[in-house]
PDB file of C-alpha atoms in Angstrom:
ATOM      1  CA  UNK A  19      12.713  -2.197   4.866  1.00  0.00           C
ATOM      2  CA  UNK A  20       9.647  -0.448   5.419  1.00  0.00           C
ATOM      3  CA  UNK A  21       6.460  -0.798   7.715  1.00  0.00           C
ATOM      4  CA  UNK A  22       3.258   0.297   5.988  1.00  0.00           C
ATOM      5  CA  UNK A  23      -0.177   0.453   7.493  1.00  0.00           C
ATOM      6  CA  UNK A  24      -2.970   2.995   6.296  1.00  0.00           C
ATOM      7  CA  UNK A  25      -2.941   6.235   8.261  1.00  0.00           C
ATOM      8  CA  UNK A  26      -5.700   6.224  10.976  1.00  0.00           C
ATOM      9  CA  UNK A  27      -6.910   9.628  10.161  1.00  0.00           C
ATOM     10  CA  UNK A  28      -9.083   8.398   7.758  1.00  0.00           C
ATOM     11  CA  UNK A  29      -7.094  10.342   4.236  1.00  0.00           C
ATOM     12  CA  UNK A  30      -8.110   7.971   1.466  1.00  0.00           C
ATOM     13  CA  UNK A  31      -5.999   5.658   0.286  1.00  0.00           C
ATOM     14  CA  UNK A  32      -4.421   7.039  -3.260  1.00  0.00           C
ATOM     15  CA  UNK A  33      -4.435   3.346  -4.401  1.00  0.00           C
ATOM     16  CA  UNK A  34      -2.321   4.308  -7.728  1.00  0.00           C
ATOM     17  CA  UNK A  35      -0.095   6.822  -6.594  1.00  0.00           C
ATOM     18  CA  UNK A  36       1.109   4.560  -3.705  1.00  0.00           C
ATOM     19  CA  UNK A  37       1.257   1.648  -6.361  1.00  0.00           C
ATOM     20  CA  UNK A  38       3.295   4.226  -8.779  1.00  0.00           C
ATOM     21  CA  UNK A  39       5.586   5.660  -5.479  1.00  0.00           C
ATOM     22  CA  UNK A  40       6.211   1.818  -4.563  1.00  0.00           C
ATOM     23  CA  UNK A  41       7.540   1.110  -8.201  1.00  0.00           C
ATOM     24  CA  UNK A  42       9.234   4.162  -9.087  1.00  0.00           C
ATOM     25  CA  UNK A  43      11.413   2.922  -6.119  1.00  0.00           C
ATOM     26  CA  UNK A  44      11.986  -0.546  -7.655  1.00  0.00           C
ATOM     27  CA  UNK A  45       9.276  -2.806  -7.227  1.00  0.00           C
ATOM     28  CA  UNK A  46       7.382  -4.514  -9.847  1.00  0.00           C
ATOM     29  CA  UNK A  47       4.407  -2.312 -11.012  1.00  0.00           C
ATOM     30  CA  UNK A  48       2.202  -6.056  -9.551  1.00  0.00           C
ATOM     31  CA  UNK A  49       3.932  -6.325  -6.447  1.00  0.00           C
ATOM     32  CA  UNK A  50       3.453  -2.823  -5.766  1.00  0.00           C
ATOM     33  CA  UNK A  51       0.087  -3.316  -6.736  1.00  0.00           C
ATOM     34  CA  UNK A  52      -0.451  -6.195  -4.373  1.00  0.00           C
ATOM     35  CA  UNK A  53       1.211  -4.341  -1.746  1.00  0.00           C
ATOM     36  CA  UNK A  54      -1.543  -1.315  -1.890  1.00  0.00           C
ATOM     37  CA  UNK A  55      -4.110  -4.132  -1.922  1.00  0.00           C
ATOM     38  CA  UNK A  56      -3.193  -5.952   1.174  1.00  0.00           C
ATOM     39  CA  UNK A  57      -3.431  -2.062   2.610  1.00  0.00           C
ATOM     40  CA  UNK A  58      -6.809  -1.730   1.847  1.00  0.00           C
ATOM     41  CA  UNK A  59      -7.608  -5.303   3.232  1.00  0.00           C
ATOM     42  CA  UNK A  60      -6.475  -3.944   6.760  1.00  0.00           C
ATOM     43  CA  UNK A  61      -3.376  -5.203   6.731  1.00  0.00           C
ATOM     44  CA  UNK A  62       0.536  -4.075   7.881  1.00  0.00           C
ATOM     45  CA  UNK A  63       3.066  -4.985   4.814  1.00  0.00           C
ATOM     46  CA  UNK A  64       6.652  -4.749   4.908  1.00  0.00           C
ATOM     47  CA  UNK A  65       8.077  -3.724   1.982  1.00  0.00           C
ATOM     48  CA  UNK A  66      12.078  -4.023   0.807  1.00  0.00           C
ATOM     49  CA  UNK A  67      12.436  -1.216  -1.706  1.00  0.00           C
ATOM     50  CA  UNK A  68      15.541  -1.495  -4.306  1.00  0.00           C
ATOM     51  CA  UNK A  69      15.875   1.695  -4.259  1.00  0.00           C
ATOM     52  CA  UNK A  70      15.180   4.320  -1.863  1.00  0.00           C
ATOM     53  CA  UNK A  71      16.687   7.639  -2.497  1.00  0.00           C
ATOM     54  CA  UNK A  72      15.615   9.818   0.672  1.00  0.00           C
ATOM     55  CA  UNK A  73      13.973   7.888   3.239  1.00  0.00           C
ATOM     56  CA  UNK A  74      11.907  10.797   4.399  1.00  0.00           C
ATOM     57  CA  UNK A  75      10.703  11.176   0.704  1.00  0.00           C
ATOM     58  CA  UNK A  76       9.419   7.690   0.817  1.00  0.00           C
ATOM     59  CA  UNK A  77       7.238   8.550   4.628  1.00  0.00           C
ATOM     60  CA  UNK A  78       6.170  11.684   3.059  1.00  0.00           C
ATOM     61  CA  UNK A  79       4.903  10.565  -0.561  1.00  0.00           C
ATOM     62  CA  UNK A  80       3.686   7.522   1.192  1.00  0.00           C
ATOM     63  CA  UNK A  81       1.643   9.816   4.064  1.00  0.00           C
ATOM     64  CA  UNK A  82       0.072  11.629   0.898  1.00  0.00           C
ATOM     65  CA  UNK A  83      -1.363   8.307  -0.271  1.00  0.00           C
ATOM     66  CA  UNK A  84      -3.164   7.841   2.865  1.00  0.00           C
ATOM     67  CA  UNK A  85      -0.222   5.599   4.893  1.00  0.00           C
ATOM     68  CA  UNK A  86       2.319   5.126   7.579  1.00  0.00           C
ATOM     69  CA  UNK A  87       5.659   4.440   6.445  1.00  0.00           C
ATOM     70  CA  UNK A  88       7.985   3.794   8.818  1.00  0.00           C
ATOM     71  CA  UNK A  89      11.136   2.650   8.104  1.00  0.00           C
ATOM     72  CA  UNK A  90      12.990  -0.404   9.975  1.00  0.00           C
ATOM     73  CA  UNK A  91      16.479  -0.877  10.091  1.00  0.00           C
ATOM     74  CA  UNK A  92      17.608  -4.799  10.606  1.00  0.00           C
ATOM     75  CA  UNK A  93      21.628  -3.694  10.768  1.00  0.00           C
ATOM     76  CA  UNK A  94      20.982  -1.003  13.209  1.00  0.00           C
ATOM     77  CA  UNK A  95      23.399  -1.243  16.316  1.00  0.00           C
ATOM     78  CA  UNK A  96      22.175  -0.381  19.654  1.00  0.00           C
ATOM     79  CA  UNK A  97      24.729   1.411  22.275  1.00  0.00           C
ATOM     80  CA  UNK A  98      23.471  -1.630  24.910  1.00  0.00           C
ATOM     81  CA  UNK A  99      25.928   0.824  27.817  1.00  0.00           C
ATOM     82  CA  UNK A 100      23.579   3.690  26.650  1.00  0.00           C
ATOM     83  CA  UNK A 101      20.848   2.242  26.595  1.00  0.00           C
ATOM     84  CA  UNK A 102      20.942   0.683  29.952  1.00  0.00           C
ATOM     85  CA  UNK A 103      22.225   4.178  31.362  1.00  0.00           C
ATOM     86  CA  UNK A 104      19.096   5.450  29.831  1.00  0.00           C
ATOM     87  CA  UNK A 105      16.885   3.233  31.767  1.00  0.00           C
ATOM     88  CA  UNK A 106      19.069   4.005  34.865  1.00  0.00           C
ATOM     89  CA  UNK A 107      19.482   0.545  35.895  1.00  0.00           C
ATOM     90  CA  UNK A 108      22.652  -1.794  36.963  1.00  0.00           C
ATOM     91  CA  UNK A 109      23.836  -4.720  34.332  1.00  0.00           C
ATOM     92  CA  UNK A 110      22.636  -6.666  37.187  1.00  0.00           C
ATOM     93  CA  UNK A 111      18.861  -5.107  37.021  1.00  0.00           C
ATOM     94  CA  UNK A 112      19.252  -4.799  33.104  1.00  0.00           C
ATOM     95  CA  UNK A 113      19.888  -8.577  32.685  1.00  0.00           C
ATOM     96  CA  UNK A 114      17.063  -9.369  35.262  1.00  0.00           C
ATOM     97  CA  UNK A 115      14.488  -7.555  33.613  1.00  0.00           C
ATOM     98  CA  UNK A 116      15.043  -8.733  30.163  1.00  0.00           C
ATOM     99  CA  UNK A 117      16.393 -11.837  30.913  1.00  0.00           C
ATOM    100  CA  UNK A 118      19.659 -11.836  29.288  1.00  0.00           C
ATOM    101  CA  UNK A 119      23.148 -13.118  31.042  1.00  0.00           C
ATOM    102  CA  UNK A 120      25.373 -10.439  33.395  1.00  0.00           C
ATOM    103  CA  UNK A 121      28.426 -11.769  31.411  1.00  0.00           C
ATOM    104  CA  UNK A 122      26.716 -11.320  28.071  1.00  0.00           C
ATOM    105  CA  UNK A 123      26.070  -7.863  28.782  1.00  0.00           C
ATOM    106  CA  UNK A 124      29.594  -7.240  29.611  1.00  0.00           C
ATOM    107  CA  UNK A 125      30.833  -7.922  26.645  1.00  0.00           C
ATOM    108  CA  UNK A 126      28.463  -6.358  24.620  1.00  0.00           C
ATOM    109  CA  UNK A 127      29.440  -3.087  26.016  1.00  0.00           C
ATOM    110  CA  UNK A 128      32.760  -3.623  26.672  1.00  0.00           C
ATOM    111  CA  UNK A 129      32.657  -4.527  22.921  1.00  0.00           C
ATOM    112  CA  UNK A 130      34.534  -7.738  23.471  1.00  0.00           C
ATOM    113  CA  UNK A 131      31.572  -9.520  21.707  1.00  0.00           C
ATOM    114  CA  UNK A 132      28.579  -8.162  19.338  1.00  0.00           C
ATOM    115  CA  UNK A 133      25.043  -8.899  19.676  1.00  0.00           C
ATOM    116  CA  UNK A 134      23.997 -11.054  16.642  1.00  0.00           C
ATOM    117  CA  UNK A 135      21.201 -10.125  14.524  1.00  0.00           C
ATOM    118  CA  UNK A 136      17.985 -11.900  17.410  1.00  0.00           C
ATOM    119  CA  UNK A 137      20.008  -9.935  20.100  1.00  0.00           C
ATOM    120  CA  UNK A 138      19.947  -6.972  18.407  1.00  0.00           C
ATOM    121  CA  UNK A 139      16.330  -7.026  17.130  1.00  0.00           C
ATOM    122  CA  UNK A 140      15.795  -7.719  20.554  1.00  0.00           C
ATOM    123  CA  UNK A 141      17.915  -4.797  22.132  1.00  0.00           C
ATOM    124  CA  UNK A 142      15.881  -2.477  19.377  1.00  0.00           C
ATOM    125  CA  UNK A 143      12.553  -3.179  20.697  1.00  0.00           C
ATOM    126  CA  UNK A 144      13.679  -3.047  24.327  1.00  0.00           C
ATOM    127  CA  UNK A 145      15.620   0.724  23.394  1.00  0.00           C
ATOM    128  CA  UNK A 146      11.550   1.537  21.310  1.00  0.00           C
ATOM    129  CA  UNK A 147       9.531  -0.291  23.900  1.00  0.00           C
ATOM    130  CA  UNK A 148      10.996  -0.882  27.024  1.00  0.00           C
ATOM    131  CA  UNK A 149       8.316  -1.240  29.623  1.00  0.00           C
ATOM    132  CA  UNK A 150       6.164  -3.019  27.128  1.00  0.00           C
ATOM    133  CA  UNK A 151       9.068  -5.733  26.393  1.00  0.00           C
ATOM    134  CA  UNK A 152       9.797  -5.957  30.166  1.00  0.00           C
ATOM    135  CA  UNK A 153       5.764  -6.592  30.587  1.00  0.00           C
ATOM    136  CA  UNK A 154       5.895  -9.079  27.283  1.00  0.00           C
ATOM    137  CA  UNK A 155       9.009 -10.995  29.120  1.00  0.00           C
ATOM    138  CA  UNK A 156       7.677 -10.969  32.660  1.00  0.00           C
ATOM    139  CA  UNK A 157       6.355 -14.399  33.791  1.00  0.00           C
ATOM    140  CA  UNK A 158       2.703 -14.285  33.920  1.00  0.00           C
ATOM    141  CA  UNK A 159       1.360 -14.194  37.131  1.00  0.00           C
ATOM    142  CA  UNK A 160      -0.964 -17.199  38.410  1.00  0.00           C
ATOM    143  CA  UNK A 161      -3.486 -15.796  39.852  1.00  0.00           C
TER     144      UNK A 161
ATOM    145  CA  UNK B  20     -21.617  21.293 -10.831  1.00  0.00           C
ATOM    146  CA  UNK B  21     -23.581  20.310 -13.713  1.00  0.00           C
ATOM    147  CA  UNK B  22     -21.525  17.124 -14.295  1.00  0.00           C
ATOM    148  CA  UNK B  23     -23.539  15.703 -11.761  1.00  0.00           C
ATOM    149  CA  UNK B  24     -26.885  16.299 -13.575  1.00  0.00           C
ATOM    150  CA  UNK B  25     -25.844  15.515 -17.085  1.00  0.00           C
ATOM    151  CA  UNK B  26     -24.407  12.251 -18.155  1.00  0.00           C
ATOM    152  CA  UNK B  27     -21.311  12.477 -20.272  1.00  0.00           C
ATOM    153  CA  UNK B  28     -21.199  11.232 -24.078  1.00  0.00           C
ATOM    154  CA  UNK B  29     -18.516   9.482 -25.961  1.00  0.00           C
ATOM    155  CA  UNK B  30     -17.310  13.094 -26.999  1.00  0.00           C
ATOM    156  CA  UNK B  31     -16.548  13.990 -23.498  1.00  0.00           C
ATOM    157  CA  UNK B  32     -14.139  11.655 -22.929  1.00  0.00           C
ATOM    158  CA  UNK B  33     -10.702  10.168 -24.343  1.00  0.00           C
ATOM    159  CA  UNK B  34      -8.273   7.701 -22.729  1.00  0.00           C
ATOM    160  CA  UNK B  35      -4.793   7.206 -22.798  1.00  0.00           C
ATOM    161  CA  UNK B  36      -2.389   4.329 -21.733  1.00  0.00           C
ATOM    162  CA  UNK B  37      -0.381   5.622 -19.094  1.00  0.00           C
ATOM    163  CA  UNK B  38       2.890   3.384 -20.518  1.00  0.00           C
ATOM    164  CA  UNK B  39       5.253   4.761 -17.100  1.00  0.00           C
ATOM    165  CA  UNK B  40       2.101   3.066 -14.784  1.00  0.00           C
ATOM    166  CA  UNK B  41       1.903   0.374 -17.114  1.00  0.00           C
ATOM    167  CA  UNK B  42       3.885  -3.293 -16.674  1.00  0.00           C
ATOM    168  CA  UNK B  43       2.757  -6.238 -17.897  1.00  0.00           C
ATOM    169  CA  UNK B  44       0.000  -7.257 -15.990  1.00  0.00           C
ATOM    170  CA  UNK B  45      -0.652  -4.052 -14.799  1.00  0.00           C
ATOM    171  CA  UNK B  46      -2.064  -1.562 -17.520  1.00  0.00           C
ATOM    172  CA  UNK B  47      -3.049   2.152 -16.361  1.00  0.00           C
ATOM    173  CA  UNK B  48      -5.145   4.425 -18.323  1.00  0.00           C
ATOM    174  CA  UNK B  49      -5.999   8.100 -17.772  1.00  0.00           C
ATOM    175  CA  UNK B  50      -9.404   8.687 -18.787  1.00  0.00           C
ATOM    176  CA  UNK B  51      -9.964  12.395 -19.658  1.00  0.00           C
ATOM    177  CA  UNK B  52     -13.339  13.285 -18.610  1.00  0.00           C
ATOM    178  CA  UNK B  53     -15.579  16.557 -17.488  1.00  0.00           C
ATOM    179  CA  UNK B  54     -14.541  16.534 -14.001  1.00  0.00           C
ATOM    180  CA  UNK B  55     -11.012  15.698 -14.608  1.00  0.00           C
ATOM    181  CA  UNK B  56      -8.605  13.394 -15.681  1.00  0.00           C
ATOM    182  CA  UNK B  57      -9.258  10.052 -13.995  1.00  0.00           C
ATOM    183  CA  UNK B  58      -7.128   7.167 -13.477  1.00  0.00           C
ATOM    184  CA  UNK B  59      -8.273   3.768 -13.493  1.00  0.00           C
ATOM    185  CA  UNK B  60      -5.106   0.495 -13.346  1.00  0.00           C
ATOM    186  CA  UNK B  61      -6.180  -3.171 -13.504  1.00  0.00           C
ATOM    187  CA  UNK B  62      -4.799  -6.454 -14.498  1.00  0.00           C
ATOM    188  CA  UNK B  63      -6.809  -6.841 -18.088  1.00  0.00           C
ATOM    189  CA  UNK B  64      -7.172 -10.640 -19.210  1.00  0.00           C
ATOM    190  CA  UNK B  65      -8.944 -11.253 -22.611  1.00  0.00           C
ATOM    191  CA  UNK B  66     -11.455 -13.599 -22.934  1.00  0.00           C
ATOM    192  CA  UNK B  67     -12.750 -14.079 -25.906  1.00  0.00           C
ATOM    193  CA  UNK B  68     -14.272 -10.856 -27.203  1.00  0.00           C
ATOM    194  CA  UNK B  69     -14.583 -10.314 -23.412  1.00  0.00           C
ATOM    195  CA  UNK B  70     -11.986  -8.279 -21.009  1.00  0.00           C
ATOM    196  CA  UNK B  71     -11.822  -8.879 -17.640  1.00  0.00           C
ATOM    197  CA  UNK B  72     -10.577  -6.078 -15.812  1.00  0.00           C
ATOM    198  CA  UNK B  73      -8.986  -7.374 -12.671  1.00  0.00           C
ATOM    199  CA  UNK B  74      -8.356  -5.620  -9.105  1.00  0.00           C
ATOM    200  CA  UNK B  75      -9.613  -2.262 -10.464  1.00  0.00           C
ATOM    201  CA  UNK B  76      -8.591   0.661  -9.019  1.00  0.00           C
ATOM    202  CA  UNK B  77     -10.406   4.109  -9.899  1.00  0.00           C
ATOM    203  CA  UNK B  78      -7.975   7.382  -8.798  1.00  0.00           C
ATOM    204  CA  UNK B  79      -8.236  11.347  -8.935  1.00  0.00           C
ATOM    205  CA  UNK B  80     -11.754  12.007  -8.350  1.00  0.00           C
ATOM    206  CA  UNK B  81     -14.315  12.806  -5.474  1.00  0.00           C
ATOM    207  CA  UNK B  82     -16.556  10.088  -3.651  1.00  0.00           C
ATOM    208  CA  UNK B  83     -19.169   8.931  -6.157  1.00  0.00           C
ATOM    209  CA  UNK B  84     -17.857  11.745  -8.938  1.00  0.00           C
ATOM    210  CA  UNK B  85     -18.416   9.598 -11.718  1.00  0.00           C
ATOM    211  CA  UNK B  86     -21.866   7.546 -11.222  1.00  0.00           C
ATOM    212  CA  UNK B  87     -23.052   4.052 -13.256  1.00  0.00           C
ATOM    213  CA  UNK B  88     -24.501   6.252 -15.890  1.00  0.00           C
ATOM    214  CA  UNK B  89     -21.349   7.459 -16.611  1.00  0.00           C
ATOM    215  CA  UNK B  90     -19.209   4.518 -15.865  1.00  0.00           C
ATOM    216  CA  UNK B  91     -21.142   2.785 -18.554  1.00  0.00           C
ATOM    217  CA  UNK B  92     -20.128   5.665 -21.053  1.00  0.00           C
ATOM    218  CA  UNK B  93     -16.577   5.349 -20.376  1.00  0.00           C
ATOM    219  CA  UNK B  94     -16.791   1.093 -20.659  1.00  0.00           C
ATOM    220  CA  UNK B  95     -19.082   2.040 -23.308  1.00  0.00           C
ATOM    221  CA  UNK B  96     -16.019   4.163 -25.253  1.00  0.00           C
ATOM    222  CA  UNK B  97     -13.370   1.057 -24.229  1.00  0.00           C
ATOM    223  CA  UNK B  98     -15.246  -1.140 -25.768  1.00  0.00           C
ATOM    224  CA  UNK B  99     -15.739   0.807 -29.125  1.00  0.00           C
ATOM    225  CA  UNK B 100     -12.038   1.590 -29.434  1.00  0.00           C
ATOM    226  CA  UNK B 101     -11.171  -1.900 -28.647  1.00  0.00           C
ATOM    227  CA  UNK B 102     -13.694  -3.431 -30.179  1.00  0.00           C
ATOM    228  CA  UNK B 103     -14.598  -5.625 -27.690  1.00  0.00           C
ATOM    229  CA  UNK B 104     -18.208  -7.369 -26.884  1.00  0.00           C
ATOM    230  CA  UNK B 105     -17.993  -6.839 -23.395  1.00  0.00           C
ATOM    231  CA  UNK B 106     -16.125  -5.881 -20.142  1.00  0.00           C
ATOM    232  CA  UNK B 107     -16.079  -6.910 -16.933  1.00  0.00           C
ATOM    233  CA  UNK B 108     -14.758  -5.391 -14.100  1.00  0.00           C
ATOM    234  CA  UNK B 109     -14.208  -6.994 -10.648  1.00  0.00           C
ATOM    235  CA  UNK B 110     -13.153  -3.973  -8.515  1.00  0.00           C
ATOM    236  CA  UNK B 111     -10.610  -4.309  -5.511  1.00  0.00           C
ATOM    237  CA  UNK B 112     -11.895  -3.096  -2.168  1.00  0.00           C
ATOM    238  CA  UNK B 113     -12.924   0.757  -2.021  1.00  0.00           C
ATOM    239  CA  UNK B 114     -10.773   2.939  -0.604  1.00  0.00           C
ATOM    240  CA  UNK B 115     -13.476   5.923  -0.988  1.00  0.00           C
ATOM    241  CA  UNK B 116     -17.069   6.341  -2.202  1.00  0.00           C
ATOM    242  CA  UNK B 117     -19.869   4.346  -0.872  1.00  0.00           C
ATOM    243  CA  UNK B 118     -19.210   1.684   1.495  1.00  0.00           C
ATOM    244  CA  UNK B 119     -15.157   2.225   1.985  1.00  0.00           C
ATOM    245  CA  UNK B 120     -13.849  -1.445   2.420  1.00  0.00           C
ATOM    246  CA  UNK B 121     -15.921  -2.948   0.527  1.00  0.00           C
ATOM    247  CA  UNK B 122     -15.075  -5.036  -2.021  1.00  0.00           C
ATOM    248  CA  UNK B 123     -18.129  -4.501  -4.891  1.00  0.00           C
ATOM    249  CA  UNK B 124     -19.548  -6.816  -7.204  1.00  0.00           C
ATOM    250  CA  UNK B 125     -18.483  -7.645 -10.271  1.00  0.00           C
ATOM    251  CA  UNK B 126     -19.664  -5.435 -13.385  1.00  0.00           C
ATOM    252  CA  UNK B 127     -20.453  -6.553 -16.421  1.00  0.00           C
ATOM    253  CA  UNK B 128     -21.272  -4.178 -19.838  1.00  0.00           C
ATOM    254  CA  UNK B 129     -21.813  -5.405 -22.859  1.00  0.00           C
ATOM    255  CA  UNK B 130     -21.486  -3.590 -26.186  1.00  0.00           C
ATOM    256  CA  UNK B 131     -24.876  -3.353 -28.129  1.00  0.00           C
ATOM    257  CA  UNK B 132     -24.536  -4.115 -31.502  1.00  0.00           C
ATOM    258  CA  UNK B 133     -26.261  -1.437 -33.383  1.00  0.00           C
ATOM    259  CA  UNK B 134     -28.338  -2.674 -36.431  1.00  0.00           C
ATOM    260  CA  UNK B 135     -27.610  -0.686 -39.474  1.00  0.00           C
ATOM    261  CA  UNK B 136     -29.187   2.192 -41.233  1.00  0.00           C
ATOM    262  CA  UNK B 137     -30.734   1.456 -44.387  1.00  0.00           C
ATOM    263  CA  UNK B 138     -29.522   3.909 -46.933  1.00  0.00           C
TER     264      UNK B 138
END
């Protein structure tokens, strides 16, 4: 799947030849057509293409059109050992600060258990974005 | 740049279907035209003598290229071929040209009948 949002640099859209690069790579010449439109209308649409031949062919005729393409994996494992070496912290800090169990974590990188698909999305955005996910997770303060 | 100072005639232009761009709703035509080809795809629905050209989207040319004057040649040259009373276009929201994000009024031509000569 793919995350689309119009480039901020201000290229013009290329309404038909994003329509035309959206249905050459499956989609219905109307879908892609209502795709482009919710583009111009400011918005980010996510859009599962039957057939995608070279991802970096889809960013780059989509960045000629005038948008972001980026592409987002759902399946995508994350190495959660890695990861949490990355951030140099303890499976005792790592489960703290995103609120996941010790025990959990052990097995995840042990591989005795996998994450399923929420853990993993959420692993993903904590690998992209981790101080931003530890700030989203935090308790608000009350004062 | 004299394409800005002269409006086009019928003779100056021809259109095409483009049938790979084209799937029912969606037609595409490539209008050939002084400055360049030009691309125009919409969701056409017939009414009447009338077609409405829906979610209109205008490709392959600079900011304000083409003008009204000309615009209504090309509709003009549609409606001939087609033979079709009138045509109405509701545009979807500019990507270029004068007021990006804008979504434009409707536009409506209508074909004047022409009376005929008397021999």
């Amino acid at each position: 799947m793919f995350a689309l949002r119009t480039t901020l640099d201000r290229t013009p859209l290329g309404t038909i030849d994003a329509t035309e690069a959206l249905a050459r790579r499956g989609l219905s010449m109307l879908r892609a057509k209502r795709l482009t439109e919710d583009l111009l209308d400011g918005h980010r649409v996510f859009a599962e293409l039957p057939v995608v031949e070279d991802v970096q062919a889809v960013i780059a005729d989509m960045a000629a059109c005038g948008i972001a393409a980026v592409l987002i994996r759902r399946d995508a494992t994350v190495d959660v050992r890695a990861l949490r070496e990355r951030l140099h912290l303890t499976r005792e800090q790592f489960a703290i600060r995103y609120g996941l169990e010790v025990e959990t974590l052990r097995n995840w990188e042990t591989g005795k258990r996998e994450p399923d698909t929420t853990a993993r999305s959420y692993l993903r955005a904590i690998a992209n974005a981790p101080e931003a996910v530890e700030q989203a997770y935090a308790t608000p303060s009350l004062d | 740049m004299a394409h800005y100072l002269a409006p086009w005639t019928a003779e100056d232009i021809s259109f095409d279907i483009v049938y790979d761009m084209t799937d029912h709703p969606v037609v595409t035509v490539r209008v050939l035209t002084p400055i360049g080809p030009l691309r125009f795809m919409a969701e056409p629905v017939m009414q009447g003598a009338t077609m409405l050209l829906k979610g209109l989207h205008v490709q392959d040319l600079t900011p304000n290229a083409v003008g009204m004057a000309n615009l209504m040649v090309i509709a003009r040259m549609v409606m001939e071929r087609m033979d079709l009373d009138g045509l109405v276009i509701e545009g979807a929201i500019r990507s270029t040209g004068a007021k990006p994000g804008h979504r434009p009024r409707g536009i409506r031509f209508t074909r004047r009948v022409r009376p005929a000569h008397d021999a």
